[in-house]
Each structure stands twice: as C-alpha cells, then as structure tokens.
Coordinates of C-alpha atoms and ligand atoms in Angstrom, one line a residue:
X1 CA 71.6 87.2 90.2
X2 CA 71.1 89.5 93.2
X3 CA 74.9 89.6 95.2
X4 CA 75.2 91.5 98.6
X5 CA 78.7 92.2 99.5
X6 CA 79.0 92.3 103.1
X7 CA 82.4 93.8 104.3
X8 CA 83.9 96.0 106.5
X9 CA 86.0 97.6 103.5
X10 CA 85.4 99.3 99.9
X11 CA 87.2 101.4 97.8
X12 CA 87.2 104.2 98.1
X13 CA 85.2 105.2 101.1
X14 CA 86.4 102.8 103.5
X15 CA 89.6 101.7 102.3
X16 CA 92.4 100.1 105.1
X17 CA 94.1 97.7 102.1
X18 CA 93.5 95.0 99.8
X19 CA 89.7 94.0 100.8
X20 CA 88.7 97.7 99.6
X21 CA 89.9 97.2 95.9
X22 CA 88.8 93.5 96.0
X23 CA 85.3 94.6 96.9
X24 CA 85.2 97.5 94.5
X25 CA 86.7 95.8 91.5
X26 CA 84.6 92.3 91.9
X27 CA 81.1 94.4 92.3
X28 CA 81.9 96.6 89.2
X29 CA 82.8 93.4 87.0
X30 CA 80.1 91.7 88.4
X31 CA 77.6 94.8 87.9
X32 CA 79.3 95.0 84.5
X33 CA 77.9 91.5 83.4
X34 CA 74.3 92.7 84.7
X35 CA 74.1 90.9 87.6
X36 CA 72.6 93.2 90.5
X37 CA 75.6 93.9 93.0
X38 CA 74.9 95.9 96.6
X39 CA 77.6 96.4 98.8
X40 CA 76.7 97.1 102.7
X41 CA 79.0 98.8 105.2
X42 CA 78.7 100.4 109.1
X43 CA 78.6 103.8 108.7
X44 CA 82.0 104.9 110.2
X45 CA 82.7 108.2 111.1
X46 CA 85.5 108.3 108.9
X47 CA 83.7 107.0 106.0
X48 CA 85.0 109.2 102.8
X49 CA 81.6 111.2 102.6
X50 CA 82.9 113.1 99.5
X51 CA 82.9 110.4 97.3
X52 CA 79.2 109.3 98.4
X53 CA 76.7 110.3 95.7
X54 CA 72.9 110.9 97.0
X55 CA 73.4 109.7 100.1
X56 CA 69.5 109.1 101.6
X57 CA 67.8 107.1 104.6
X58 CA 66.3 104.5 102.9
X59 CA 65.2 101.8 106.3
X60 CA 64.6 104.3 109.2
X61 CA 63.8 102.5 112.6
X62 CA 65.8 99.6 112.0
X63 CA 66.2 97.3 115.4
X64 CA 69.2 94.9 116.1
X65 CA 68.8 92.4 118.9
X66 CA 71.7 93.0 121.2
X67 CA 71.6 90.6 124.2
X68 CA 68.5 90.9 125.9
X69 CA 67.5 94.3 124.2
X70 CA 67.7 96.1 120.8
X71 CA 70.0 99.1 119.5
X72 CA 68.5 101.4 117.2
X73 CA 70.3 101.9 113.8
X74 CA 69.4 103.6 110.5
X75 CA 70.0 102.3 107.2
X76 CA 70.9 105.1 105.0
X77 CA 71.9 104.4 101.0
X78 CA 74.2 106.3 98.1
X79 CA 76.0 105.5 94.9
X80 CA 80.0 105.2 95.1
X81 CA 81.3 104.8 91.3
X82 CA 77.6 103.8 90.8
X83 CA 77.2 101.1 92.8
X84 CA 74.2 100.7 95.4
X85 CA 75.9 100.7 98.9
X86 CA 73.8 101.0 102.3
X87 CA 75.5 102.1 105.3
X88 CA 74.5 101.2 108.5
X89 CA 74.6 103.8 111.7
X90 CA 74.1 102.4 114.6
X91 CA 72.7 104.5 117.3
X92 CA 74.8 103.2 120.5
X93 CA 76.1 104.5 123.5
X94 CA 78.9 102.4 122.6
X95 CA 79.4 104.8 119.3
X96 CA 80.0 101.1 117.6
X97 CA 81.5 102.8 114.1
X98 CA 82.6 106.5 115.3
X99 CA 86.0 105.5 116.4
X100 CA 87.7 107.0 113.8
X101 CA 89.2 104.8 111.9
X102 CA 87.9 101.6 110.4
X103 CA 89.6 98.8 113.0
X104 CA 91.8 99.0 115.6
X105 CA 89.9 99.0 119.2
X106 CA 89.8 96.1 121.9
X107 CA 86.2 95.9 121.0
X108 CA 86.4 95.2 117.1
X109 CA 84.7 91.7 117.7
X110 CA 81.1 93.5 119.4
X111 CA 81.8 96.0 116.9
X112 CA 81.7 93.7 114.0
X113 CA 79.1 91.1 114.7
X114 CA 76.9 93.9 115.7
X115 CA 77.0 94.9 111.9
X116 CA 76.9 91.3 111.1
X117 CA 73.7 91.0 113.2
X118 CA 72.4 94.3 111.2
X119 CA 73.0 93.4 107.7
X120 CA 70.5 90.3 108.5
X121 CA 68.4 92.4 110.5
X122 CA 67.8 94.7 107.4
X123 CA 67.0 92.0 104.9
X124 CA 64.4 90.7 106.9
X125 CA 63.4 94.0 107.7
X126 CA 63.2 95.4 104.2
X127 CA 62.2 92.3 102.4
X128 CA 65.0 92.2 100.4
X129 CA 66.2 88.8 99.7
X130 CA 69.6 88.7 97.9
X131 CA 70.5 84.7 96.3
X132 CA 73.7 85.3 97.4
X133 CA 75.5 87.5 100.5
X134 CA 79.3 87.2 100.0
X135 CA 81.4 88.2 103.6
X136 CA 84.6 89.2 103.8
X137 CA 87.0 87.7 106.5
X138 CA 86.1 87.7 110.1
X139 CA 84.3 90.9 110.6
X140 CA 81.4 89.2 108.6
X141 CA 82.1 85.4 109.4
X142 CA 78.8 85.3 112.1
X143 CA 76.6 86.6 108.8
X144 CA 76.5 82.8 108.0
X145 CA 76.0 81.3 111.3
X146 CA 73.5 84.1 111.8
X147 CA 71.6 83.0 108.7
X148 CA 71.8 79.1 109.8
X149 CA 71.2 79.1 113.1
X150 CA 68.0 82.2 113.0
X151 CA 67.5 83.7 109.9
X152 CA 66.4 81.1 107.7
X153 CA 63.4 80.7 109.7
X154 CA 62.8 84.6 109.4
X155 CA 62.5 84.4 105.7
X156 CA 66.0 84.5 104.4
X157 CA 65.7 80.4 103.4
X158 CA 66.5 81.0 99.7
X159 CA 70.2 82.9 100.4
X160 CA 73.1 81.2 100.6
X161 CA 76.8 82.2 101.1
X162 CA 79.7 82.8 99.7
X163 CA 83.0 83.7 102.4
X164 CA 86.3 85.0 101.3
X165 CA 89.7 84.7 103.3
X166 CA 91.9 87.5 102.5
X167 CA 94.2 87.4 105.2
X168 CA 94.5 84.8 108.1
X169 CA 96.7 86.7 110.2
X170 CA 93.5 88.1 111.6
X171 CA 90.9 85.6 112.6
X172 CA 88.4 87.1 115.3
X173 CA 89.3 85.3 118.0
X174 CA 87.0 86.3 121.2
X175 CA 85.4 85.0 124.0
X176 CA 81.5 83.4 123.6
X177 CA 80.0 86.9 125.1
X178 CA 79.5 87.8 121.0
X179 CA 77.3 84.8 120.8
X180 CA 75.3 85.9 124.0
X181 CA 75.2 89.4 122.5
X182 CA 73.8 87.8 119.1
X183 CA 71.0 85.7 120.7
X184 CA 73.1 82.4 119.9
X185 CA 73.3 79.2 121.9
X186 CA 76.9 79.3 123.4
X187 CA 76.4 75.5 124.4
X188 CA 75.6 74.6 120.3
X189 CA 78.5 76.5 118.6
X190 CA 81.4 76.2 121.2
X191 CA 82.7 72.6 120.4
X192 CA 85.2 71.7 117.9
X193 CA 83.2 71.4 115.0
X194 CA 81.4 74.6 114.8
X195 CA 83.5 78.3 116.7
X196 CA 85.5 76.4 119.1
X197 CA 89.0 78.2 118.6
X198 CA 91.2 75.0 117.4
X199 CA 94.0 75.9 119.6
X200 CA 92.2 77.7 122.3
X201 CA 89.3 75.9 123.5
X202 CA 87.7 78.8 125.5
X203 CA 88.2 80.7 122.4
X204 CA 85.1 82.2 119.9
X205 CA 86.9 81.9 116.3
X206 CA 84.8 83.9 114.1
X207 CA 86.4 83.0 111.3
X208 CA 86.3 79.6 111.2
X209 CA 82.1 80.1 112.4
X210 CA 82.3 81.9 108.6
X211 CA 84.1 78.7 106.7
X212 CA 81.8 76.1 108.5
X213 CA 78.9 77.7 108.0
X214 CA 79.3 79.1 104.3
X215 CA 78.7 77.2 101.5
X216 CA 81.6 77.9 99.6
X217 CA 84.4 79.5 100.7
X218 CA 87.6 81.2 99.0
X219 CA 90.6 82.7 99.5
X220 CA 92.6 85.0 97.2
X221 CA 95.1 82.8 95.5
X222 CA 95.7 78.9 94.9
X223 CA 99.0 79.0 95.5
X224 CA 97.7 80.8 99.4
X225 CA 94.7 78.3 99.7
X226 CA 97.7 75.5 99.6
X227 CA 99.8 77.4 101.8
X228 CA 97.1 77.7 104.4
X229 CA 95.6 74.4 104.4
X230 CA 99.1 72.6 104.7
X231 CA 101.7 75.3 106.4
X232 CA 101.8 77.1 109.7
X233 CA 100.5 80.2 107.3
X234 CA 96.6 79.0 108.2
X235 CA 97.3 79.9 111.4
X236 CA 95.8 77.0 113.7
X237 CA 92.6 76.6 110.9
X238 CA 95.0 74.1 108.3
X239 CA 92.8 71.3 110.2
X240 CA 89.8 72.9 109.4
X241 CA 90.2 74.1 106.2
X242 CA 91.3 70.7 104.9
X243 CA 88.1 69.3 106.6
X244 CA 86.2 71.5 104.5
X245 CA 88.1 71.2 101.0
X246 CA 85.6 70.0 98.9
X247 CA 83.6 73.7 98.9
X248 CA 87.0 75.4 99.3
X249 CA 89.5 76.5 96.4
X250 CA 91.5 79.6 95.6
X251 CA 90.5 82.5 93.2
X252 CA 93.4 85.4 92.1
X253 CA 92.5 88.7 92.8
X254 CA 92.1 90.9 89.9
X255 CA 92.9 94.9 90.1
X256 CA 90.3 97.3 88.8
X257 CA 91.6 98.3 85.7
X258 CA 89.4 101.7 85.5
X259 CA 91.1 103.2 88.6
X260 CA 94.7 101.8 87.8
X261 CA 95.1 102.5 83.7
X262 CA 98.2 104.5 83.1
X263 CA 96.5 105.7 80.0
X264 CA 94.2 107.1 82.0
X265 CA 95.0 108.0 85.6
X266 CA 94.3 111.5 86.6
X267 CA 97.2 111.3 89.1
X268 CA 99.9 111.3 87.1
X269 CA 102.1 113.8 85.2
X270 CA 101.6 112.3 82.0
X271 CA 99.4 109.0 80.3
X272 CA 100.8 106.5 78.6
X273 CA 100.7 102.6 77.5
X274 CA 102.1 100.0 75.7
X275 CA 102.3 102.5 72.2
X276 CA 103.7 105.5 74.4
X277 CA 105.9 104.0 76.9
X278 CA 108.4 107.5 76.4
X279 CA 105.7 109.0 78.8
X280 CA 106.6 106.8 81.6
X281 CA 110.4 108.9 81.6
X282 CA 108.3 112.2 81.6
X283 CA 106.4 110.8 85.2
X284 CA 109.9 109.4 86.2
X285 CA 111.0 113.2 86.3
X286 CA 107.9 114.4 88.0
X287 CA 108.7 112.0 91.0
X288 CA 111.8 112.8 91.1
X289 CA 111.2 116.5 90.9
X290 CA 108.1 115.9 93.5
X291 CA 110.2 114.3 96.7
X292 CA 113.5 115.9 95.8
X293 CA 115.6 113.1 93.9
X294 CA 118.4 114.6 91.5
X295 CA 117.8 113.9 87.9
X296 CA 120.4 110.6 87.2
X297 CA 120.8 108.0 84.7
X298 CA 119.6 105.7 87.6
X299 CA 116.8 103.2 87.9
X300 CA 114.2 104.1 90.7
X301 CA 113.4 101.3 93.0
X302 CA 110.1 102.0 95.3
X303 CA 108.0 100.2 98.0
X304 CA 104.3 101.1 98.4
X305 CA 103.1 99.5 101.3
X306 CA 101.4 99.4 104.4
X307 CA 104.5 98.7 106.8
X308 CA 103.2 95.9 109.0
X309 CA 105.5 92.5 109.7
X310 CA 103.5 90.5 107.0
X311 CA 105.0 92.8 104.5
X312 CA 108.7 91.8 105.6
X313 CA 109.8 95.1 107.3
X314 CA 113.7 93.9 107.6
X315 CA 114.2 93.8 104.5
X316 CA 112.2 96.9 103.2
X317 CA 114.6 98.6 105.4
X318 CA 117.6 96.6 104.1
X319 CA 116.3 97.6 100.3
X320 CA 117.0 101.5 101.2
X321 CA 120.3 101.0 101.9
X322 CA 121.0 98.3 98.8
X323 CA 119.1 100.2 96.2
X324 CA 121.6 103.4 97.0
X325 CA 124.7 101.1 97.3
X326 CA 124.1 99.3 93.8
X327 CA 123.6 103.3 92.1
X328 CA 119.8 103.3 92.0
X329 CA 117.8 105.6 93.8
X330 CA 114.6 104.5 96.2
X331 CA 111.2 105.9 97.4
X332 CA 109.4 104.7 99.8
X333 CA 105.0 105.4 100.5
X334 CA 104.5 103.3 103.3
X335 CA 102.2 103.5 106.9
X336 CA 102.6 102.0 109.5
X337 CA 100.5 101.7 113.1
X338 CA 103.0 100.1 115.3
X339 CA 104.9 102.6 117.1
X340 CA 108.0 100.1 116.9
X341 CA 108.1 99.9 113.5
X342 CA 107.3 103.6 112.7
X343 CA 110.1 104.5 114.6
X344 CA 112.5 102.5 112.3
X345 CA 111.1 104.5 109.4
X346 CA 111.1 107.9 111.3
X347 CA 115.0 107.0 111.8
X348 CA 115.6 105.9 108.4
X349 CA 113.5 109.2 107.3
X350 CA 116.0 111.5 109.0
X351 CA 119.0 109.6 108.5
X352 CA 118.4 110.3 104.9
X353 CA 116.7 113.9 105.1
X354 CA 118.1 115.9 101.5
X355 CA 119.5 112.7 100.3
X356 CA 119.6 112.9 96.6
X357 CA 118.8 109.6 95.6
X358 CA 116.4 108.0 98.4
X359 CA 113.3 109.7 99.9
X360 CA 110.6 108.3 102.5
X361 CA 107.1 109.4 102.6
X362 CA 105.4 108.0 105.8
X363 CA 101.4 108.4 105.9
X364 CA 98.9 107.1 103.0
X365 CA 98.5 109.2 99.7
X366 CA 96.3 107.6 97.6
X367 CA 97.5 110.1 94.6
X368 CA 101.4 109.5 95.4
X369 CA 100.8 106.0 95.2
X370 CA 99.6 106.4 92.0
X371 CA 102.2 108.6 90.9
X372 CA 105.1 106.0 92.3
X373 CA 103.8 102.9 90.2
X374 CA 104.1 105.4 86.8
X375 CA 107.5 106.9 87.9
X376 CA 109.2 104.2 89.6
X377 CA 111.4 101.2 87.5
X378 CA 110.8 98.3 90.0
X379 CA 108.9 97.8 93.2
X380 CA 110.1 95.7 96.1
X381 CA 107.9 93.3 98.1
X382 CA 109.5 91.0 100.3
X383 CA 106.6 89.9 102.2
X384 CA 106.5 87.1 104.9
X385 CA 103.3 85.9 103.6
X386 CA 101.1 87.7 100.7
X387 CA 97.7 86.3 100.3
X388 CA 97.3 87.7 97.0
X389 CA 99.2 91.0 96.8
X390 CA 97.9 93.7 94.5
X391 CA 100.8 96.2 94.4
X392 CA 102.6 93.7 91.9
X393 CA 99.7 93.6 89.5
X394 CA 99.2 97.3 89.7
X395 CA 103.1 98.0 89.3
X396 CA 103.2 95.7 86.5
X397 CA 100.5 97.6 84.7
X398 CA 102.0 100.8 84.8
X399 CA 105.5 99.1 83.8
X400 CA 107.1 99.2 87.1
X401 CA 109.0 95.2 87.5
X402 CA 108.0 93.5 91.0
X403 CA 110.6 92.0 93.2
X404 CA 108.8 89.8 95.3
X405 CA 108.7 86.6 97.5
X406 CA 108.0 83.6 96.3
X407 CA 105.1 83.3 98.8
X408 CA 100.9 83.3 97.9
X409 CA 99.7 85.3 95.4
X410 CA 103.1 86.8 94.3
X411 CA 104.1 83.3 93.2
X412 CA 101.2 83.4 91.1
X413 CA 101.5 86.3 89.2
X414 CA 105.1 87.1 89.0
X415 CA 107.1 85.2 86.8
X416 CA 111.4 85.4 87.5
X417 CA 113.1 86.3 84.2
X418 CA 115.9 84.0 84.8
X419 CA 114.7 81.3 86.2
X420 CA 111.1 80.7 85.5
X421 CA 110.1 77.6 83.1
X422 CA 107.5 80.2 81.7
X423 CA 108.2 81.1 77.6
X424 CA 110.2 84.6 77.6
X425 CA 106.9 86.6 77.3
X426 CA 105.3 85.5 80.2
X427 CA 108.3 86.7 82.1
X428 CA 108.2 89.6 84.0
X429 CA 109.9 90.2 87.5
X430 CA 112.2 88.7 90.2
X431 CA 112.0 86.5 92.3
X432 CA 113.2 85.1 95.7
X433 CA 112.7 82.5 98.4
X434 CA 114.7 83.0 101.5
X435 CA 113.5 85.8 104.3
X436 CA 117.2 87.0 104.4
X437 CA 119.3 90.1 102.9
X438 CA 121.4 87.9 101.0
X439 CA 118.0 86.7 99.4
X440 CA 116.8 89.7 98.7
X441 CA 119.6 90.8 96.9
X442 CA 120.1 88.0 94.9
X443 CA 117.0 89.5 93.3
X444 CA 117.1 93.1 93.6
X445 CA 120.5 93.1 92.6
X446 CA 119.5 91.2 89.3
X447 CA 117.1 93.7 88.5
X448 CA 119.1 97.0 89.0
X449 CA 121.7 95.0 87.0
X450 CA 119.6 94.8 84.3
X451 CA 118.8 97.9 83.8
X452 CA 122.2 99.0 84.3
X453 CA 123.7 96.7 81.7
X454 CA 120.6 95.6 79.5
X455 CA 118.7 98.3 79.1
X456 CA 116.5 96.5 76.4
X457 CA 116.1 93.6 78.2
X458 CA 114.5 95.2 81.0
X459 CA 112.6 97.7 78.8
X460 CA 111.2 93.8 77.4
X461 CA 110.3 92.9 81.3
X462 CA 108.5 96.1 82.0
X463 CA 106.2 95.4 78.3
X464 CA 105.5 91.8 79.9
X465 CA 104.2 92.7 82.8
X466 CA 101.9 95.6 81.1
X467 CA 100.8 93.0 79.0
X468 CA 99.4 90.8 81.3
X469 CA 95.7 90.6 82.2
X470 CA 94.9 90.8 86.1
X471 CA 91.9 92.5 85.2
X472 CA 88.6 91.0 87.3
X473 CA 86.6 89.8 83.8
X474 CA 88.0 85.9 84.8
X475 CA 88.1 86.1 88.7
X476 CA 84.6 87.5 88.7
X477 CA 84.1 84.3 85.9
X478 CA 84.9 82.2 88.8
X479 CA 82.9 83.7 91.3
X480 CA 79.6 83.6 89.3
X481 CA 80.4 79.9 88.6
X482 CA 80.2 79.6 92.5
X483 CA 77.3 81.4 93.0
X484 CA 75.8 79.2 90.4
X485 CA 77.2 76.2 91.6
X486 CA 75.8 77.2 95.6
X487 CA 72.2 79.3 94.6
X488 CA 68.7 78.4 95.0
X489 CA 67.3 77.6 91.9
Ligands
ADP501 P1 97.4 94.7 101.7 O1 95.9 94.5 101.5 O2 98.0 93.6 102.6 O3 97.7 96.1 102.3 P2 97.7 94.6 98.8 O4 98.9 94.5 98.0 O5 96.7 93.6 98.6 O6 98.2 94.6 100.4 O7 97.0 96.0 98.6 C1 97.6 97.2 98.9 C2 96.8 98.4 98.4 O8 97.0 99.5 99.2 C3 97.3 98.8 97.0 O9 96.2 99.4 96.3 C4 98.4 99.9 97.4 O10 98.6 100.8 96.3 C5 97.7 100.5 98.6 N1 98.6 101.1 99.6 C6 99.4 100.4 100.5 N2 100.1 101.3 101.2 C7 99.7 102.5 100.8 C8 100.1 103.9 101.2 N3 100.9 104.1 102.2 N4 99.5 104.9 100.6 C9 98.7 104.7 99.5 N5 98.3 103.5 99.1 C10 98.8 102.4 99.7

C-alpha cells in the first residue's frame, strides 16, 4: 500500500511531543512490513536540518490557491532514518513556517490549512496518488474536507483517509476566514453537521471537519476513545464523536523500540537488558554524578515531561518535595511555555540549588531524557488527562516503574502491583485515581516503600515492565487492517 503521513510533527526533525514518535515509529513499522510510507511536513525554519539526509527540490513551482490568488511554494525531499519525507516551503510574505518554533502564533490555523491545502496541491501536482493519506489532529483535519469537497474531482478519487486524535485539548477552533482562504463554501460546511464549532456556532472546528470527513478515525488509546466520547475529556466533540462511532475506535500507541533499547542507546553510560540489569546501577551513578546528587542507598524518582496543566503540574511540584521527605532523591527534565508555570519551576530550581538529593533541569535534552529513563528507579506522571502517554512505556523499557493516573492510555498500559486483577507478571507500576496530594502519595509512597523494604520485589516490577511489548509490530497491525478495511480496491 502507498501511506502518506500528513502531520505537522516527526521525530526527530520536528519533534514538540508525542505526535513526533507516533509518526516516526508507525512509518518505520509500516515501512518495515513493505508497505510504501512518505511522511510530508512544512518546512519550518527550525526543522533539525542535521538529521536530514540528501535533502533535494524535487516539485519546484508548486502553486497553492490562497483566497483569490496563489502562494508560491517548493517541495523539496530527504531521508530522515530512511524514510521519504517532502517538506514544503512556502514562499509567503506571511513567512507561514519561519516562526521558529513548530506552533505557538495567533495565526496557527492559516498557518496549518495552508500546508493542508499544499499537501493536496502537490499530489495533484506531481501525480502521485497515495491509497491512503493519514492526518494528524487539527493541523491536518481540512486535508479531508479538502479532498471531499475539491480534490476528488482533481484526480485524487481513489485516496481515502485515515485521521488520528492525539490530544483534544487542542481542536482548531477559528473563524470561517480559513474556508474563504481555502476556496471552500462557508455556507456548505458551517452548520452543525459538518465544521460548525458544537459549542460555538460562529466557530470553524477544524477538528471535527477532520472526523466527519475521514473515513476512519482514531485516537491513541481505548480506554481515551471512551473517555472522550462519554466525559467532559472530548472537549464539546463527545456528541460528535459518538455520532460517528461506527468508523471510530482506539488504537495504543507503540514506542519505537530502535531509538529507545537500553541495550542499545548511545546516550547512556552503560547498555544493558533483561540478562544485565547490574548496568542499570552503573547509569544510576552517571546521573547522579551528571546533575550533582550524592551517591546514597536511595531510590531515584524522576519526571520527564513537558510541564503543561494536562500533565498535572500540582502534583509534579508536590512529588519534589515527597520524594525528598520519604528518603528518595528526585530529578526533574521538564519545559514548560507558560510563563506562570515556569516560574513555579524556576522557584522550585533555586529553592533547591546544591541540594544533594533533588535536581531540576528546565529546557528539552533529548540525550538527558534518555539518560533519566536508564538511571532513574520510578517515574511520576500524574496527568489530568493522558491520551496515550509514552514516557511510561519508555520508562518501563529501560526498568524505570511508572507512577501514573489512572486516566487514557496510562490505564492501559500500567498495571498497579497491589491492586490490579492482572496475574503477578503482568504487574508493573502504581497507580492512582484522585487529582490530589493525598492520592499521589498513596502511590508514590507505595513505590519508594518498596524499594526501601522489598528490594526484590521491586527489582520483580522493574523486569515486568521491561518485559512488556509496546513495540509498534501490533498497533501498526491495526492500522493496516484499517487501511484495508477503508482502501480502494
Ligand atoms: P506528550 O506528547 O503529551 O508530550 P508523551 O508521553 O506522549 O507526552 O510523549 C512525551 C515525549 O517527549 C517522550 O518521548 C519524552 O521522553 C519526551 N519529552 C518530554 N519532555 C521532554 C524534555 N523536557 N526533554 C526531552 N524529552 C522530553
């Protein structure tokens, strides 16, 4: 099958979160089987050039209708970890994707239905006729109505569309100038049934446009496909998505296990797996020795994280001060882009500057990250909501135990030692429900116990979790099944 992956995200040129990896592990599993995978991005600025191979213009001239005229792009191509990705560079006075960073300006909805507009643009253009584009929440959700409403007729009858949900928190709401500016019929798509904004009826949802126009649509975990079609977590589209149920499910996210293998990874101090688990002690005592911790018969507890609200910042900052209390130590890799809630980190930073058992790194290290997950004994994640979550599978693969939430996709991967109906084996976290301190500790404070007191016990945990398979071969399973189940024959 031919698959075009259109996103605003991949790992690792264009990376903001989960949608990078999700991208870049699905197109390699899929590639893997033999299928033909292309990924297309807008060519930001900030793109990672150095880990673009043979980058070349391969559609010079390209036009994109925008309103009444057309903008000028290029279409250039390169291989990142082998797989075929065009980049588009538009060539507006609006400098659509040289803002620096990936999102983030008043203007993201022009901004992303422009590329929406251009990935179609350049099929036509190029001939190229993929069976199946798959988009990527709402940056990409007109690529479907697009396709319905004008493409079809321009030759791209035999493609049909798959749309995933990774995070409904962010929906594309807009006004109906993005339809003028695509050439579509405000009058057509602005009732209730097609981009009217269910709970603002002047409102362009671009997300919803994506689900009602796909043919099958996803989102990253059952236990968040439930969540948002029957709690407040869909965020105004529970209606909709309900409406739509019969080409709607949930598929788990798998991590790529070639960039997160312990028995590989060239970012840490020393490899090691299930056989060698001694050299997870020897990276233990590189983290330690890297951010300043004092060598102590103590667990480390760590949070790697973007520090937004989803994630549950109250109690990331609560775990800090718990971890120290209960005689572990904690570090923290986190970013945040609200100055509010930088702040509280900045605070927390200095209020524990040459602390010997807690340290806070504030940015994004790519490298460090991997370096925590080998080094650290359990990971915290107290989110509000988690689609899917990939920091517990990766921690779990590098024998790190997840605290967690029992919200989306943590649910459905981690499993609470004491209190799960799972056999023993499949055990191999904690878990909590309630968004309070005393919640979070009933959990945390289980674990550091654990290792405290059982020592074997937990060493058991920790193997569980490495055991587990949350590599892409199934999800990727799945996803063929819907291309099959939606494609042309
Ligand atoms: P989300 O997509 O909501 O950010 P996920 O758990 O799905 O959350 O994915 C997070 C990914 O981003 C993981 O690969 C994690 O290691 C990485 N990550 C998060 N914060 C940082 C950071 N500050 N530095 C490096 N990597 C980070």
């Amino acid at each position: 099958m031919y698959i075009l992956m259109a996103t605003p995200e991949c790992a690792p040129v264009a990376k903001a979160g989960g949608l990078g990896d999700f991208v870049q592990g699905l197109s390699r599993e899929l590639a893997a089987q033999g299928h033909q995978v292309e990924i297309i991005l807008p060519k930001y600025d900030c793109l990672r050039y150095d880990r673009v191979e043979d980058m070349t213009l391969e559609h010079p001239d390209l036009w994109v209708p925008f309103f009444d005229r057309a903008v000028h792009c290029d279409v250039e191509v390169g291989l990142v970890d082998g797989l075929r990705c065009y980049f588009i560079d538009a060539h507006s006075e609006h400098g659509f994707f040289n803002r620096g960073a990936i999102y983030g300006d008043a203007d993201d909805p022009d901004r992303f239905t422009f590329f929406s507009h251009a990935i179609l643009a350049f099929l036509v253009a190029s001939g190229r006729r993929p069976d199946i584009i798959h988009c990527n929440e709402w940056q990409t959700g007109l690529v479907p109505v697009l396709l319905f409403e004008r493409y079809t007729a321009l030759g791209l009858d035999k493609t049909r569309v798959c749309y995933s949900l990774h995070n409904l928190g962010h929906q594309g709401w807009t006004t109906p100038k993005v339809l003028e500016m695509n050439g579509l019929d405000v009058g057509r798509l602005m009732v209730p049934d097609r981009l009217q904004d269910p709970g603002n009826p002047q409102a362009v949802n671009l997300m919803k446009g994506g689900i009602v126009f796909s043919n099958f649509v996803t989102t990253v975990s059952p236990r968040y496909a439930w969540e948002i079609q029957h709690t407040d977590q869909g965020v105004g589209l529970q209606g909709v998505l309900r409406d739509q149920d019969r080409k709607f499910g949930g598929v788990l996210n798998g991590i790529d296990t070639t960039t997160w293998n312990p028995a590989t990874d060239p970012f840490i101090a020393t490899n090691y797996d299930l056989e060698r688990l001694p050299g997870k002690a020897e990276n233990k005592a590189a983290l330690r020795e890297r951010l300043g911790l004092v060598d102590a018969p103590k667990p480390i507890v760590a949070v790697v994280s973007r520090l937004d609200r989803q994630k549950g910042i109250d109690l990331i900052r609560h775990s800090i001060d718990y971890s120290v209390e209960q005689g572990a130590q904690f570090v923290l890799l986190g970013s945040a882009q609200e100055p509010a809630i930088n702040a509280i980190f900045w605070d927390a930073k200095q209020s524990l500057a040459d602390h010997p058992d807690a340290h806070l790194e504030l940015g994004y290290d790519e490298e460090l990250a991997h370096l925590i997950y080998a080094g650290a004994d359990m990971i915290v994640i107290p989110s509000v909501y988690e689609p899917c979550g990939l920091t517990q599978m990766i921690a779990m693969r590098y024998g790190c135990v997840p605290i967690v939430r029992r919200v989306g996709g943590l649910a459905d991967t981690v499993f609470d030692a004491n209190y799960s109906d799972r056999p023993y084996e499949e055990r191999n976290g904690y878990v909590f429900d309630e968004l309070t301190f005393e919640g979070l500790e009933s959990a945390l404070g289980r674990a550091i116990g654990l290792w405290q007191q059982h020592p074997d016990h937990f060493r058991q945990l920790r193997l569980n979790g490495m055991r587990m398979d949350n590599s892409w071969a199934r999800p990727a399973q799945d996803y063929l099944n819907i291309y099959q189940h939606i494609r042309v024959r």
